mmCIF file of the C-alpha atoms, coordinates in Angstrom:
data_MODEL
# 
_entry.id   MODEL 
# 
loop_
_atom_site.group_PDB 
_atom_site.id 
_atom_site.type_symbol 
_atom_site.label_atom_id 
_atom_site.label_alt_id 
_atom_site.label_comp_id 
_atom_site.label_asym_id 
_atom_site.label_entity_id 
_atom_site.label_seq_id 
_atom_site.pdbx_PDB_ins_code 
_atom_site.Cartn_x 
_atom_site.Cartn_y 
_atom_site.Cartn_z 
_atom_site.occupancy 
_atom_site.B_iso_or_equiv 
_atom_site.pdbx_formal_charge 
_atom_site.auth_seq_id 
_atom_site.auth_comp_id 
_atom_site.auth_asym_id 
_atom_site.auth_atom_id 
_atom_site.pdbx_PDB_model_num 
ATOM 1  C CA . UNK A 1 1  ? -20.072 154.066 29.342 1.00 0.00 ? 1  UNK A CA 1 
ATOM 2  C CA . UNK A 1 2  ? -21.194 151.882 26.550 1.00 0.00 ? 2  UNK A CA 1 
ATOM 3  C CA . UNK A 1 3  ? -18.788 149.127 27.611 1.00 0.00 ? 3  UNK A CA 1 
ATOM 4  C CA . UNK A 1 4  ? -20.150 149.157 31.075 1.00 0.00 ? 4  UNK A CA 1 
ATOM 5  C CA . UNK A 1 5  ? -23.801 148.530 29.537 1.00 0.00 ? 5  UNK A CA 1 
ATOM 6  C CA . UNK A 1 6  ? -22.648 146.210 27.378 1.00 0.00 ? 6  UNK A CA 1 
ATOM 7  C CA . UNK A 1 7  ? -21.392 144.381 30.524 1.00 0.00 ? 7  UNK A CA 1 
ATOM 8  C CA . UNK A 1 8  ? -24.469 144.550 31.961 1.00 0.00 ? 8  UNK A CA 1 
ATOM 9  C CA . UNK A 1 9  ? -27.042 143.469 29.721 1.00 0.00 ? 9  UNK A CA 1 
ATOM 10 C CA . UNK A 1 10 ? -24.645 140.409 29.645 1.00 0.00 ? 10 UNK A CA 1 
ATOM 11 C CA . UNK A 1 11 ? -24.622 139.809 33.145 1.00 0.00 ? 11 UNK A CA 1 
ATOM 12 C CA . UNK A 1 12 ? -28.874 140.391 33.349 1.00 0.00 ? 12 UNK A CA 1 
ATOM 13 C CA . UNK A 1 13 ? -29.044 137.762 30.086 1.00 0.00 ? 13 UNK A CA 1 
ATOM 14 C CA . UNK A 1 14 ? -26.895 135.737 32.436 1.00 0.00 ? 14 UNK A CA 1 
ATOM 15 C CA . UNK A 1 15 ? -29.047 135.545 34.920 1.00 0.00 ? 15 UNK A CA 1 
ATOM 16 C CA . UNK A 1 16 ? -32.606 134.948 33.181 1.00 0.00 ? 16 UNK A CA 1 
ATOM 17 C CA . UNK A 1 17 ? -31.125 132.297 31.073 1.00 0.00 ? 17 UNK A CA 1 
ATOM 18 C CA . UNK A 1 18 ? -29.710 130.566 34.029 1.00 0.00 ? 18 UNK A CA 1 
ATOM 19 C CA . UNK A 1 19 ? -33.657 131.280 35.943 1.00 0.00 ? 19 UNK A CA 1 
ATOM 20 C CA . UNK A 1 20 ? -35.423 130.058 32.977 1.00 0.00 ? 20 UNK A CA 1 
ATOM 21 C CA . UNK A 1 21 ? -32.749 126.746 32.751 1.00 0.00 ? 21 UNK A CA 1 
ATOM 22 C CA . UNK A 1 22 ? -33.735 126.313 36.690 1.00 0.00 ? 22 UNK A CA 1 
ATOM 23 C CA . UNK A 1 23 ? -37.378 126.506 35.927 1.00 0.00 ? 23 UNK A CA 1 
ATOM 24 C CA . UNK A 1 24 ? -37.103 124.452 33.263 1.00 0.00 ? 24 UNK A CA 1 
ATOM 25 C CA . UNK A 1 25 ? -35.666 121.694 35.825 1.00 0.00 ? 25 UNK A CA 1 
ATOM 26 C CA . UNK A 1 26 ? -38.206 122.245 37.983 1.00 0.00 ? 26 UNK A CA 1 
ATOM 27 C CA . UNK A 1 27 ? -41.073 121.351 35.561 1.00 0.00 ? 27 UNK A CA 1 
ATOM 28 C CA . UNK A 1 28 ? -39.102 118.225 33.969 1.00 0.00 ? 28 UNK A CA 1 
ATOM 29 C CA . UNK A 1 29 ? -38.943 117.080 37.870 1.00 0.00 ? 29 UNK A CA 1 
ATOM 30 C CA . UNK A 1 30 ? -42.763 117.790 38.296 1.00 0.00 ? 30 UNK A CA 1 
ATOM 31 C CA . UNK A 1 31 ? -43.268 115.960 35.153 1.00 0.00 ? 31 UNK A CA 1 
ATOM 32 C CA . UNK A 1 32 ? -41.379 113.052 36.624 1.00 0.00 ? 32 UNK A CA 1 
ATOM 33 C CA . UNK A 1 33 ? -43.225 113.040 39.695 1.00 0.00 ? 33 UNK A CA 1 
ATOM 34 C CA . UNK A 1 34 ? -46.841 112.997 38.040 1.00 0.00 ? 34 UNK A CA 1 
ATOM 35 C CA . UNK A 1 35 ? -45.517 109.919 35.974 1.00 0.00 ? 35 UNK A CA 1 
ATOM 36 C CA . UNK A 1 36 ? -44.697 108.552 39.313 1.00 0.00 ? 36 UNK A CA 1 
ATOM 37 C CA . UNK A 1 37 ? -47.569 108.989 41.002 1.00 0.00 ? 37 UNK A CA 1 
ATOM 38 C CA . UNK A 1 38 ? -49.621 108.399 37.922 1.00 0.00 ? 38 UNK A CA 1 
ATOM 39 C CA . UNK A 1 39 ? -48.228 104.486 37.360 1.00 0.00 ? 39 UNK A CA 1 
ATOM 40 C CA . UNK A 1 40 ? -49.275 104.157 41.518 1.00 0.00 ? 40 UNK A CA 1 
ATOM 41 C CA . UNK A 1 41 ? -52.437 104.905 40.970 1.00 0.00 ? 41 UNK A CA 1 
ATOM 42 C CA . UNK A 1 42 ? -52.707 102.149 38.106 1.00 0.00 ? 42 UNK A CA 1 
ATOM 43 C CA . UNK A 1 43 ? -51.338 99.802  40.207 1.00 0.00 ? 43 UNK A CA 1 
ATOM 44 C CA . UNK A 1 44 ? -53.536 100.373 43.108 1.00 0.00 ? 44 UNK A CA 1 
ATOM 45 C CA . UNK A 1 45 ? -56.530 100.416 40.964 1.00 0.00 ? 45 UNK A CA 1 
ATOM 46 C CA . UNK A 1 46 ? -55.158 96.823  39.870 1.00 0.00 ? 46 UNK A CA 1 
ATOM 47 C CA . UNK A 1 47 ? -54.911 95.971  43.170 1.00 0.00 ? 47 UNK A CA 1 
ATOM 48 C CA . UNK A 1 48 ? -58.079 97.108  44.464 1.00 0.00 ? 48 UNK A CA 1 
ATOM 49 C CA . UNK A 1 49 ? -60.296 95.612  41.247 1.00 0.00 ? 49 UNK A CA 1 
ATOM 50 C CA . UNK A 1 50 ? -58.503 92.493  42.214 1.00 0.00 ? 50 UNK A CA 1 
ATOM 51 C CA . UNK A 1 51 ? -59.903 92.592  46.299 1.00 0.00 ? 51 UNK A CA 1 
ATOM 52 C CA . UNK A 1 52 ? -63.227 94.093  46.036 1.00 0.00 ? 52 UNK A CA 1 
ATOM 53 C CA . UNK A 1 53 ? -66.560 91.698  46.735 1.00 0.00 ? 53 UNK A CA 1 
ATOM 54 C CA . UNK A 1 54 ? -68.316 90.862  43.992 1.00 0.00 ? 54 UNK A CA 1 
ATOM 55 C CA . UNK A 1 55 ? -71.564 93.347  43.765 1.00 0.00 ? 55 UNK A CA 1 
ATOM 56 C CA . UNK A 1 56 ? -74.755 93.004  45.716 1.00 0.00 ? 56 UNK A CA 1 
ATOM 57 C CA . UNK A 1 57 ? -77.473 90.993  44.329 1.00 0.00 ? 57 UNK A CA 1 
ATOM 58 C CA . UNK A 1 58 ? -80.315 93.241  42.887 1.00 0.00 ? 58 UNK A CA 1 
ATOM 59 C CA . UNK A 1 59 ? -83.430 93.985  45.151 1.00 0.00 ? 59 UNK A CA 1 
ATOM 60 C CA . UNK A 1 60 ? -87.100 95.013  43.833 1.00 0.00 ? 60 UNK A CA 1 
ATOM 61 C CA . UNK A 1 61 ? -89.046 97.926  45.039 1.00 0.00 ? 61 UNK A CA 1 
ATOM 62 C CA . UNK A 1 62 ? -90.520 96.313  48.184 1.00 0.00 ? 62 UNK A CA 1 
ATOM 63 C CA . UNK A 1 63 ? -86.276 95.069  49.011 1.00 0.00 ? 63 UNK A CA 1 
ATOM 64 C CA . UNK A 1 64 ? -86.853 91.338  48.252 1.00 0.00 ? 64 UNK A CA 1 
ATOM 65 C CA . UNK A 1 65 ? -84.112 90.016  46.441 1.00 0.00 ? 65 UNK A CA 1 
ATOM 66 C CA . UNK A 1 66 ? -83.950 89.059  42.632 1.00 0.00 ? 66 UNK A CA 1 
ATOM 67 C CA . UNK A 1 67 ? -82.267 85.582  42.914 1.00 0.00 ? 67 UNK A CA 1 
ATOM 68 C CA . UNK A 1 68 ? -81.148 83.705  39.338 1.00 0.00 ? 68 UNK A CA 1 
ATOM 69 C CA . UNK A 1 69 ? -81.196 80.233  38.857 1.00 0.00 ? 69 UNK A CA 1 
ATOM 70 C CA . UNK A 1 70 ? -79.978 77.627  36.442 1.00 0.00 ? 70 UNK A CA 1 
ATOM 71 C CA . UNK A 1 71 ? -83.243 76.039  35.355 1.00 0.00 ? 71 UNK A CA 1 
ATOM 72 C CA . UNK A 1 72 ? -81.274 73.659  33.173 1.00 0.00 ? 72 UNK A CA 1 
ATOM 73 C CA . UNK A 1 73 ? -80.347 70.448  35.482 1.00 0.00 ? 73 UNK A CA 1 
# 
């Protein structure tokens, strides 16, 4: 009887080592994939600092529009 427990509490170890090695996998492939998607969002940020207009001028109160000039000529 003892040999057949013994058997089986090997076989059960068995099988939650070889779960917790599968879950293991599972997060080191997650982890991989965040990286991934992680170094695409730099490079669209790059991209996308690179293409956008340069802001609005700034308006007063009543909307007219604060212009700046070079006095110096």
């Amino acid at each position: 009887m003892q040999n057949k427990r013994t058997w089986l509490y090997m076989i059960l170890m068995l099988i939650l080592f070889t779960l917790i090695c599968a879950q293991q996998q599972q997060i080191n492939d997650l982890r991989d994939d965040l990286s991934a998607l992680q170094e695409q969002t730099v490079q669209i940020e790059k991209q996308l600092n690179e293409h956008i207009a340069p802001p609005l001028p700034a308006e007063t109160a009543d909307g007219a529009v604060i212009v700046e000039r070079n006095i110096n000529k």
